Amino acid sequence: MSDRPEIEIQQQTAFGEDGQLELAETNVETSLEDFGADVDHRDRDSRLDRPEASEFGVDDRPEVTQSSTGDQSTLFADTDADQQTLTGDEAAMQCLFGD
């Protein structure tokens, strides 16, 4: 579970027919999911638990592995260093999406 403290509801209010706040008889629990939001329930590592460098200016943290599978395509094409476009421009840093 989570280390977050549970919120104890003391009193819950609702707007009455005359527009004034009135104490509600029953508590109503809602979540962002009730309004159609996607809520991520995965337990995440805190930033404090991530490894840090041993000294200033030296990045000796362990290498982070990144997954190459995903829904997004790359912005730049994988090209050779000497590859050119049809117009003769350098192809290495050409964005795949138009302006």
PDB file of N, CA and C in Angstrom:
ATOM      1  N   MET A   1       0.815  -1.190   0.000  1.00  0.00           N
ATOM      2  CA  MET A   1       0.000   0.000   0.000  1.00  0.00           C
ATOM      3  C   MET A   1       0.849   1.240   0.000  1.00  0.00           C
ATOM      4  N   SER A   2       0.257   2.323   0.322  1.00  0.00           N
ATOM      5  CA  SER A   2       0.929   3.616   0.267  1.00  0.00           C
ATOM      6  C   SER A   2       1.269   4.093   1.674  1.00  0.00           C
ATOM      7  N   ASP A   3       2.301   4.950   1.758  1.00  0.00           N
ATOM      8  CA  ASP A   3       2.681   5.533   3.040  1.00  0.00           C
ATOM      9  C   ASP A   3       1.926   6.820   3.316  1.00  0.00           C
ATOM     10  N   ARG A   4       0.982   7.147   2.461  1.00  0.00           N
ATOM     11  CA  ARG A   4       0.232   8.377   2.626  1.00  0.00           C
ATOM     12  C   ARG A   4      -0.750   8.237   3.783  1.00  0.00           C
ATOM     13  N   PRO A   5      -0.911   9.301   4.562  1.00  0.00           N
ATOM     14  CA  PRO A   5      -1.870   9.220   5.673  1.00  0.00           C
ATOM     15  C   PRO A   5      -3.301   9.245   5.147  1.00  0.00           C
ATOM     16  N   GLU A   6      -4.168   8.548   5.832  1.00  0.00           N
ATOM     17  CA  GLU A   6      -5.585   8.562   5.485  1.00  0.00           C
ATOM     18  C   GLU A   6      -6.198   9.871   5.967  1.00  0.00           C
ATOM     19  N   ILE A   7      -7.069  10.453   5.172  1.00  0.00           N
ATOM     20  CA  ILE A   7      -7.728  11.705   5.534  1.00  0.00           C
ATOM     21  C   ILE A   7      -9.035  11.358   6.231  1.00  0.00           C
ATOM     22  N   GLU A   8      -9.189  11.846   7.417  1.00  0.00           N
ATOM     23  CA  GLU A   8     -10.412  11.596   8.165  1.00  0.00           C
ATOM     24  C   GLU A   8     -11.388  12.737   7.901  1.00  0.00           C
ATOM     25  N   ILE A   9     -12.581  12.396   7.444  1.00  0.00           N
ATOM     26  CA  ILE A   9     -13.582  13.407   7.132  1.00  0.00           C
ATOM     27  C   ILE A   9     -14.333  13.742   8.419  1.00  0.00           C
ATOM     28  N   GLN A  10     -14.257  15.004   8.814  1.00  0.00           N
ATOM     29  CA  GLN A  10     -14.949  15.441  10.021  1.00  0.00           C
ATOM     30  C   GLN A  10     -16.420  15.742   9.720  1.00  0.00           C
ATOM     31  N   GLN A  11     -16.653  16.622   8.753  1.00  0.00           N
ATOM     32  CA  GLN A  11     -17.996  16.957   8.319  1.00  0.00           C
ATOM     33  C   GLN A  11     -17.950  17.256   6.843  1.00  0.00           C
ATOM     34  N   GLN A  12     -18.974  16.839   6.152  1.00  0.00           N
ATOM     35  CA  GLN A  12     -19.029  17.113   4.730  1.00  0.00           C
ATOM     36  C   GLN A  12     -20.259  17.976   4.469  1.00  0.00           C
ATOM     37  N   THR A  13     -20.087  18.947   3.579  1.00  0.00           N
ATOM     38  CA  THR A  13     -21.187  19.856   3.286  1.00  0.00           C
ATOM     39  C   THR A  13     -21.565  19.752   1.817  1.00  0.00           C
ATOM     40  N   ALA A  14     -22.749  20.224   1.509  1.00  0.00           N
ATOM     41  CA  ALA A  14     -23.247  20.270   0.139  1.00  0.00           C
ATOM     42  C   ALA A  14     -24.110  21.505   0.001  1.00  0.00           C
ATOM     43  N   PHE A  15     -24.286  21.960  -1.229  1.00  0.00           N
ATOM     44  CA  PHE A  15     -25.155  23.105  -1.458  1.00  0.00           C
ATOM     45  C   PHE A  15     -26.611  22.659  -1.381  1.00  0.00           C
ATOM     46  N   GLY A  16     -27.385  23.397  -0.629  1.00  0.00           N
ATOM     47  CA  GLY A  16     -28.811  23.106  -0.506  1.00  0.00           C
ATOM     48  C   GLY A  16     -29.601  23.754  -1.623  1.00  0.00           C
ATOM     49  N   GLU A  17     -30.924  23.615  -1.561  1.00  0.00           N
ATOM     50  CA  GLU A  17     -31.792  24.151  -2.602  1.00  0.00           C
ATOM     51  C   GLU A  17     -31.754  25.682  -2.650  1.00  0.00           C
ATOM     52  N   ASP A  18     -31.485  26.322  -1.497  1.00  0.00           N
ATOM     53  CA  ASP A  18     -31.430  27.784  -1.459  1.00  0.00           C
ATOM     54  C   ASP A  18     -30.037  28.329  -1.773  1.00  0.00           C
ATOM     55  N   GLY A  19     -29.074  27.441  -2.116  1.00  0.00           N
ATOM     56  CA  GLY A  19     -27.735  27.879  -2.478  1.00  0.00           C
ATOM     57  C   GLY A  19     -26.777  28.000  -1.312  1.00  0.00           C
ATOM     58  N   GLN A  20     -27.245  27.729  -0.095  1.00  0.00           N
ATOM     59  CA  GLN A  20     -26.392  27.800   1.086  1.00  0.00           C
ATOM     60  C   GLN A  20     -25.755  26.433   1.355  1.00  0.00           C
ATOM     61  N   LEU A  21     -24.585  26.457   1.999  1.00  0.00           N
ATOM     62  CA  LEU A  21     -23.942  25.204   2.378  1.00  0.00           C
ATOM     63  C   LEU A  21     -24.662  24.598   3.569  1.00  0.00           C
ATOM     64  N   GLU A  22     -24.928  23.303   3.483  1.00  0.00           N
ATOM     65  CA  GLU A  22     -25.590  22.582   4.563  1.00  0.00           C
ATOM     66  C   GLU A  22     -24.797  21.320   4.851  1.00  0.00           C
ATOM     67  N   LEU A  23     -24.831  20.863   6.099  1.00  0.00           N
ATOM     68  CA  LEU A  23     -24.158  19.621   6.448  1.00  0.00           C
ATOM     69  C   LEU A  23     -24.852  18.463   5.737  1.00  0.00           C
ATOM     70  N   ALA A  24     -24.065  17.586   5.128  1.00  0.00           N
ATOM     71  CA  ALA A  24     -24.614  16.433   4.416  1.00  0.00           C
ATOM     72  C   ALA A  24     -24.803  15.289   5.403  1.00  0.00           C
ATOM     73  N   GLU A  25     -25.854  14.521   5.185  1.00  0.00           N
ATOM     74  CA  GLU A  25     -26.145  13.382   6.058  1.00  0.00           C
ATOM     75  C   GLU A  25     -25.147  12.250   5.827  1.00  0.00           C
ATOM     76  N   THR A  26     -24.821  11.989   4.567  1.00  0.00           N
ATOM     77  CA  THR A  26     -23.916  10.889   4.245  1.00  0.00           C
ATOM     78  C   THR A  26     -22.673  11.444   3.562  1.00  0.00           C
ATOM     79  N   ASN A  27     -21.571  10.761   3.760  1.00  0.00           N
ATOM     80  CA  ASN A  27     -20.320  11.152   3.113  1.00  0.00           C
ATOM     81  C   ASN A  27     -20.306  10.643   1.679  1.00  0.00           C
ATOM     82  N   VAL A  28     -19.757  11.441   0.782  1.00  0.00           N
ATOM     83  CA  VAL A  28     -19.644  11.060  -0.618  1.00  0.00           C
ATOM     84  C   VAL A  28     -18.162  11.010  -0.952  1.00  0.00           C
ATOM     85  N   GLU A  29     -17.693   9.838  -1.364  1.00  0.00           N
ATOM     86  CA  GLU A  29     -16.293   9.701  -1.741  1.00  0.00           C
ATOM     87  C   GLU A  29     -16.200   9.729  -3.256  1.00  0.00           C
ATOM     88  N   THR A  30     -15.326  10.577  -3.769  1.00  0.00           N
ATOM     89  CA  THR A  30     -15.120  10.659  -5.215  1.00  0.00           C
ATOM     90  C   THR A  30     -13.635  10.552  -5.514  1.00  0.00           C
ATOM     91  N   SER A  31     -13.349  10.294  -6.749  1.00  0.00           N
ATOM     92  CA  SER A  31     -11.982  10.186  -7.219  1.00  0.00           C
ATOM     93  C   SER A  31     -11.925  10.848  -8.588  1.00  0.00           C
ATOM     94  N   LEU A  32     -10.737  11.159  -9.045  1.00  0.00           N
ATOM     95  CA  LEU A  32     -10.599  11.689 -10.397  1.00  0.00           C
ATOM     96  C   LEU A  32     -11.080  10.683 -11.440  1.00  0.00           C
ATOM     97  N   GLU A  33     -11.012   9.398 -11.090  1.00  0.00           N
ATOM     98  CA  GLU A  33     -11.503   8.367 -11.996  1.00  0.00           C
ATOM     99  C   GLU A  33     -13.008   8.507 -12.234  1.00  0.00           C
ATOM    100  N   ASP A  34     -13.740   9.022 -11.239  1.00  0.00           N
ATOM    101  CA  ASP A  34     -15.179   9.230 -11.395  1.00  0.00           C
ATOM    102  C   ASP A  34     -15.491  10.256 -12.477  1.00  0.00           C
ATOM    103  N   PHE A  35     -14.523  11.103 -12.802  1.00  0.00           N
ATOM    104  CA  PHE A  35     -14.714  12.141 -13.803  1.00  0.00           C
ATOM    105  C   PHE A  35     -14.009  11.810 -15.113  1.00  0.00           C
ATOM    106  N   GLY A  36     -13.571  10.546 -15.270  1.00  0.00           N
ATOM    107  CA  GLY A  36     -12.983  10.091 -16.527  1.00  0.00           C
ATOM    108  C   GLY A  36     -11.486  10.249 -16.639  1.00  0.00           C
ATOM    109  N   ALA A  37     -10.802  10.622 -15.577  1.00  0.00           N
ATOM    110  CA  ALA A  37      -9.343  10.794 -15.646  1.00  0.00           C
ATOM    111  C   ALA A  37      -8.658   9.443 -15.488  1.00  0.00           C
ATOM    112  N   ASP A  38      -7.537   9.270 -16.177  1.00  0.00           N
ATOM    113  CA  ASP A  38      -6.723   8.073 -16.018  1.00  0.00           C
ATOM    114  C   ASP A  38      -5.790   8.292 -14.838  1.00  0.00           C
ATOM    115  N   VAL A  39      -5.881   7.430 -13.841  1.00  0.00           N
ATOM    116  CA  VAL A  39      -5.071   7.550 -12.637  1.00  0.00           C
ATOM    117  C   VAL A  39      -4.090   6.388 -12.599  1.00  0.00           C
ATOM    118  N   ASP A  40      -2.822   6.707 -12.441  1.00  0.00           N
ATOM    119  CA  ASP A  40      -1.768   5.705 -12.396  1.00  0.00           C
ATOM    120  C   ASP A  40      -1.621   5.227 -10.955  1.00  0.00           C
ATOM    121  N   HIS A  41      -1.860   3.945 -10.719  1.00  0.00           N
ATOM    122  CA  HIS A  41      -1.810   3.397  -9.366  1.00  0.00           C
ATOM    123  C   HIS A  41      -0.506   2.647  -9.080  1.00  0.00           C
ATOM    124  N   ARG A  42       0.476   2.788  -9.971  1.00  0.00           N
ATOM    125  CA  ARG A  42       1.746   2.097  -9.736  1.00  0.00           C
ATOM    126  C   ARG A  42       2.501   2.739  -8.575  1.00  0.00           C
ATOM    127  N   ASP A  43       3.190   1.917  -7.812  1.00  0.00           N
ATOM    128  CA  ASP A  43       4.067   2.444  -6.771  1.00  0.00           C
ATOM    129  C   ASP A  43       5.345   2.917  -7.443  1.00  0.00           C
ATOM    130  N   ARG A  44       5.714   4.152  -7.207  1.00  0.00           N
ATOM    131  CA  ARG A  44       6.905   4.722  -7.838  1.00  0.00           C
ATOM    132  C   ARG A  44       7.992   4.935  -6.790  1.00  0.00           C
ATOM    133  N   ASP A  45       9.237   4.847  -7.261  1.00  0.00           N
ATOM    134  CA  ASP A  45      10.368   5.141  -6.384  1.00  0.00           C
ATOM    135  C   ASP A  45      10.444   6.644  -6.198  1.00  0.00           C
ATOM    136  N   SER A  46      10.721   7.058  -4.988  1.00  0.00           N
ATOM    137  CA  SER A  46      10.862   8.490  -4.762  1.00  0.00           C
ATOM    138  C   SER A  46      12.201   8.944  -5.319  1.00  0.00           C
ATOM    139  N   ARG A  47      12.303  10.229  -5.580  1.00  0.00           N
ATOM    140  CA  ARG A  47      13.562  10.762  -6.097  1.00  0.00           C
ATOM    141  C   ARG A  47      14.666  10.635  -5.051  1.00  0.00           C
ATOM    142  N   LEU A  48      14.307  10.548  -3.801  1.00  0.00           N
ATOM    143  CA  LEU A  48      15.314  10.400  -2.758  1.00  0.00           C
ATOM    144  C   LEU A  48      15.957   9.018  -2.801  1.00  0.00           C
ATOM    145  N   ASP A  49      15.231   8.015  -3.332  1.00  0.00           N
ATOM    146  CA  ASP A  49      15.759   6.655  -3.391  1.00  0.00           C
ATOM    147  C   ASP A  49      16.656   6.426  -4.600  1.00  0.00           C
ATOM    148  N   ARG A  50      16.717   7.385  -5.514  1.00  0.00           N
ATOM    149  CA  ARG A  50      17.541   7.213  -6.700  1.00  0.00           C
ATOM    150  C   ARG A  50      19.011   7.413  -6.338  1.00  0.00           C
ATOM    151  N   PRO A  51      19.892   6.687  -7.011  1.00  0.00           N
ATOM    152  CA  PRO A  51      21.322   6.833  -6.688  1.00  0.00           C
ATOM    153  C   PRO A  51      21.842   8.213  -7.066  1.00  0.00           C
ATOM    154  N   GLU A  52      22.839   8.650  -6.347  1.00  0.00           N
ATOM    155  CA  GLU A  52      23.434   9.958  -6.625  1.00  0.00           C
ATOM    156  C   GLU A  52      24.928   9.788  -6.872  1.00  0.00           C
ATOM    157  N   ALA A  53      25.539  10.788  -7.443  1.00  0.00           N
ATOM    158  CA  ALA A  53      26.964  10.746  -7.754  1.00  0.00           C
ATOM    159  C   ALA A  53      27.774  10.788  -6.459  1.00  0.00           C
ATOM    160  N   SER A  54      28.972  10.217  -6.507  1.00  0.00           N
ATOM    161  CA  SER A  54      29.817  10.164  -5.321  1.00  0.00           C
ATOM    162  C   SER A  54      30.430  11.517  -4.979  1.00  0.00           C
ATOM    163  N   GLU A  55      30.636  12.357  -5.989  1.00  0.00           N
ATOM    164  CA  GLU A  55      31.182  13.687  -5.742  1.00  0.00           C
ATOM    165  C   GLU A  55      30.719  14.635  -6.846  1.00  0.00           C
ATOM    166  N   PHE A  56      30.855  15.913  -6.601  1.00  0.00           N
ATOM    167  CA  PHE A  56      30.416  16.924  -7.556  1.00  0.00           C
ATOM    168  C   PHE A  56      31.227  16.837  -8.840  1.00  0.00           C
ATOM    169  N   GLY A  57      30.552  16.862  -9.978  1.00  0.00           N
ATOM    170  CA  GLY A  57      31.232  16.863 -11.268  1.00  0.00           C
ATOM    171  C   GLY A  57      31.556  15.487 -11.799  1.00  0.00           C
ATOM    172  N   VAL A  58      31.277  14.426 -11.045  1.00  0.00           N
ATOM    173  CA  VAL A  58      31.554  13.066 -11.496  1.00  0.00           C
ATOM    174  C   VAL A  58      30.225  12.314 -11.546  1.00  0.00           C
ATOM    175  N   ASP A  59      29.849  11.871 -12.735  1.00  0.00           N
ATOM    176  CA  ASP A  59      28.600  11.134 -12.880  1.00  0.00           C
ATOM    177  C   ASP A  59      28.916   9.645 -12.888  1.00  0.00           C
ATOM    178  N   ASP A  60      28.977   9.040 -11.707  1.00  0.00           N
ATOM    179  CA  ASP A  60      29.258   7.617 -11.597  1.00  0.00           C
ATOM    180  C   ASP A  60      28.015   6.827 -11.173  1.00  0.00           C
ATOM    181  N   ARG A  61      26.857   7.400 -11.487  1.00  0.00           N
ATOM    182  CA  ARG A  61      25.616   6.686 -11.193  1.00  0.00           C
ATOM    183  C   ARG A  61      25.474   5.499 -12.138  1.00  0.00           C
ATOM    184  N   PRO A  62      24.715   4.462 -11.747  1.00  0.00           N
ATOM    185  CA  PRO A  62      24.526   3.319 -12.645  1.00  0.00           C
ATOM    186  C   PRO A  62      23.752   3.728 -13.907  1.00  0.00           C
ATOM    187  N   GLU A  63      24.063   3.062 -15.000  1.00  0.00           N
ATOM    188  CA  GLU A  63      23.409   3.350 -16.285  1.00  0.00           C
ATOM    189  C   GLU A  63      21.930   2.989 -16.207  1.00  0.00           C
ATOM    190  N   VAL A  64      21.087   3.859 -16.720  1.00  0.00           N
ATOM    191  CA  VAL A  64      19.654   3.615 -16.736  1.00  0.00           C
ATOM    192  C   VAL A  64      19.300   2.956 -18.054  1.00  0.00           C
ATOM    193  N   THR A  65      18.588   1.845 -17.981  1.00  0.00           N
ATOM    194  CA  THR A  65      18.167   1.168 -19.200  1.00  0.00           C
ATOM    195  C   THR A  65      16.832   1.750 -19.643  1.00  0.00           C
ATOM    196  N   GLN A  66      16.736   2.064 -20.918  1.00  0.00           N
ATOM    197  CA  GLN A  66      15.509   2.626 -21.463  1.00  0.00           C
ATOM    198  C   GLN A  66      14.915   1.657 -22.461  1.00  0.00           C
ATOM    199  N   SER A  67      13.633   1.529 -22.415  1.00  0.00           N
ATOM    200  CA  SER A  67      12.939   0.653 -23.332  1.00  0.00           C
ATOM    201  C   SER A  67      12.769   1.360 -24.676  1.00  0.00           C
ATOM    202  N   SER A  68      13.007   0.644 -25.753  1.00  0.00           N
ATOM    203  CA  SER A  68      12.848   1.251 -27.076  1.00  0.00           C
ATOM    204  C   SER A  68      11.434   1.040 -27.611  1.00  0.00           C
ATOM    205  N   THR A  69      10.623   0.306 -26.883  1.00  0.00           N
ATOM    206  CA  THR A  69       9.253   0.094 -27.338  1.00  0.00           C
ATOM    207  C   THR A  69       8.367   1.170 -26.750  1.00  0.00           C
ATOM    208  N   GLY A  70       7.496   1.706 -27.578  1.00  0.00           N
ATOM    209  CA  GLY A  70       6.602   2.745 -27.110  1.00  0.00           C
ATOM    210  C   GLY A  70       5.656   3.166 -28.206  1.00  0.00           C
ATOM    211  N   ASP A  71       4.758   4.050 -27.866  1.00  0.00           N
ATOM    212  CA  ASP A  71       3.762   4.518 -28.821  1.00  0.00           C
ATOM    213  C   ASP A  71       4.260   5.685 -29.659  1.00  0.00           C
ATOM    214  N   GLN A  72       5.343   6.315 -29.244  1.00  0.00           N
ATOM    215  CA  GLN A  72       5.819   7.497 -29.951  1.00  0.00           C
ATOM    216  C   GLN A  72       6.896   7.107 -30.952  1.00  0.00           C
ATOM    217  N   SER A  73       6.890   7.777 -32.075  1.00  0.00           N
ATOM    218  CA  SER A  73       7.948   7.565 -33.051  1.00  0.00           C
ATOM    219  C   SER A  73       9.031   8.615 -32.826  1.00  0.00           C
ATOM    220  N   THR A  74      10.180   8.376 -33.386  1.00  0.00           N
ATOM    221  CA  THR A  74      11.288   9.305 -33.174  1.00  0.00           C
ATOM    222  C   THR A  74      11.097  10.562 -34.009  1.00  0.00           C
ATOM    223  N   LEU A  75      11.690  11.657 -33.550  1.00  0.00           N
ATOM    224  CA  LEU A  75      11.614  12.920 -34.280  1.00  0.00           C
ATOM    225  C   LEU A  75      12.646  12.997 -35.393  1.00  0.00           C
ATOM    226  N   PHE A  76      13.741  12.280 -35.240  1.00  0.00           N
ATOM    227  CA  PHE A  76      14.827  12.335 -36.209  1.00  0.00           C
ATOM    228  C   PHE A  76      15.105  10.933 -36.739  1.00  0.00           C
ATOM    229  N   ALA A  77      15.455  10.858 -38.004  1.00  0.00           N
ATOM    230  CA  ALA A  77      15.735   9.567 -38.640  1.00  0.00           C
ATOM    231  C   ALA A  77      17.093   9.035 -38.199  1.00  0.00           C
ATOM    232  N   ASP A  78      17.204   7.711 -38.154  1.00  0.00           N
ATOM    233  CA  ASP A  78      18.494   7.075 -37.899  1.00  0.00           C
ATOM    234  C   ASP A  78      19.271   7.086 -39.218  1.00  0.00           C
ATOM    235  N   THR A  79      20.360   7.840 -39.263  1.00  0.00           N
ATOM    236  CA  THR A  79      21.119   7.993 -40.507  1.00  0.00           C
ATOM    237  C   THR A  79      22.598   7.765 -40.250  1.00  0.00           C
ATOM    238  N   ASP A  80      23.323   7.535 -41.328  1.00  0.00           N
ATOM    239  CA  ASP A  80      24.780   7.473 -41.249  1.00  0.00           C
ATOM    240  C   ASP A  80      25.314   8.893 -41.151  1.00  0.00           C
ATOM    241  N   ALA A  81      26.541   9.041 -40.677  1.00  0.00           N
ATOM    242  CA  ALA A  81      27.129  10.369 -40.481  1.00  0.00           C
ATOM    243  C   ALA A  81      27.278  11.134 -41.794  1.00  0.00           C
ATOM    244  N   ASP A  82      27.548  10.418 -42.904  1.00  0.00           N
ATOM    245  CA  ASP A  82      27.771  11.105 -44.181  1.00  0.00           C
ATOM    246  C   ASP A  82      26.548  11.081 -45.098  1.00  0.00           C
ATOM    247  N   GLN A  83      25.398  10.641 -44.601  1.00  0.00           N
ATOM    248  CA  GLN A  83      24.200  10.541 -45.432  1.00  0.00           C
ATOM    249  C   GLN A  83      23.620  11.916 -45.724  1.00  0.00           C
ATOM    250  N   GLN A  84      23.114  12.093 -46.962  1.00  0.00           N
ATOM    251  CA  GLN A  84      22.543  13.366 -47.383  1.00  0.00           C
ATOM    252  C   GLN A  84      21.103  13.168 -47.830  1.00  0.00           C
ATOM    253  N   THR A  85      20.345  14.264 -47.812  1.00  0.00           N
ATOM    254  CA  THR A  85      18.979  14.237 -48.325  1.00  0.00           C
ATOM    255  C   THR A  85      19.013  14.368 -49.839  1.00  0.00           C
ATOM    256  N   LEU A  86      17.851  14.282 -50.493  1.00  0.00           N
ATOM    257  CA  LEU A  86      17.782  14.412 -51.956  1.00  0.00           C
ATOM    258  C   LEU A  86      18.202  15.796 -52.420  1.00  0.00           C
ATOM    259  N   THR A  87      18.048  16.785 -51.554  1.00  0.00           N
ATOM    260  CA  THR A  87      18.448  18.149 -51.930  1.00  0.00           C
ATOM    261  C   THR A  87      19.909  18.432 -51.611  1.00  0.00           C
ATOM    262  N   GLY A  88      20.622  17.451 -51.047  1.00  0.00           N
ATOM    263  CA  GLY A  88      22.038  17.621 -50.758  1.00  0.00           C
ATOM    264  C   GLY A  88      22.339  18.107 -49.354  1.00  0.00           C
ATOM    265  N   ASP A  89      21.313  18.287 -48.518  1.00  0.00           N
ATOM    266  CA  ASP A  89      21.535  18.713 -47.136  1.00  0.00           C
ATOM    267  C   ASP A  89      21.984  17.523 -46.285  1.00  0.00           C
ATOM    268  N   GLU A  90      22.572  17.831 -45.139  1.00  0.00           N
ATOM    269  CA  GLU A  90      22.977  16.789 -44.206  1.00  0.00           C
ATOM    270  C   GLU A  90      21.719  16.143 -43.615  1.00  0.00           C
ATOM    271  N   ALA A  91      21.634  14.812 -43.672  1.00  0.00           N
ATOM    272  CA  ALA A  91      20.423  14.106 -43.267  1.00  0.00           C
ATOM    273  C   ALA A  91      20.381  13.787 -41.773  1.00  0.00           C
ATOM    274  N   ALA A  92      21.494  13.916 -41.088  1.00  0.00           N
ATOM    275  CA  ALA A  92      21.579  13.451 -39.714  1.00  0.00           C
ATOM    276  C   ALA A  92      20.640  14.195 -38.765  1.00  0.00           C
ATOM    277  N   MET A  93      20.460  15.485 -38.935  1.00  0.00           N
ATOM    278  CA  MET A  93      19.644  16.243 -37.987  1.00  0.00           C
ATOM    279  C   MET A  93      18.365  16.785 -38.626  1.00  0.00           C
ATOM    280  N   GLN A  94      17.822  16.115 -39.618  1.00  0.00           N
ATOM    281  CA  GLN A  94      16.586  16.532 -40.277  1.00  0.00           C
ATOM    282  C   GLN A  94      15.394  15.998 -39.486  1.00  0.00           C
ATOM    283  N   CYS A  95      14.503  16.875 -39.083  1.00  0.00           N
ATOM    284  CA  CYS A  95      13.302  16.475 -38.360  1.00  0.00           C
ATOM    285  C   CYS A  95      12.364  15.751 -39.327  1.00  0.00           C
ATOM    286  N   LEU A  96      11.740  14.674 -38.869  1.00  0.00           N
ATOM    287  CA  LEU A  96      10.851  13.895 -39.722  1.00  0.00           C
ATOM    288  C   LEU A  96       9.493  14.529 -39.921  1.00  0.00           C
ATOM    289  N   PHE A  97       9.147  15.511 -39.110  1.00  0.00           N
ATOM    290  CA  PHE A  97       7.841  16.131 -39.186  1.00  0.00           C
ATOM    291  C   PHE A  97       7.977  17.533 -39.762  1.00  0.00           C
ATOM    292  N   GLY A  98       7.050  17.911 -40.627  1.00  0.00           N
ATOM    293  CA  GLY A  98       7.118  19.201 -41.302  1.00  0.00           C
ATOM    294  C   GLY A  98       6.834  20.364 -40.374  1.00  0.00           C
ATOM    295  N   ASP A  99       7.066  21.569 -40.862  1.00  0.00           N
ATOM    296  CA  ASP A  99       6.850  22.782 -40.090  1.00  0.00           C
ATOM    297  C   ASP A  99       5.379  23.089 -39.950  1.00  0.00           C
TER     298      ASP A  99
END
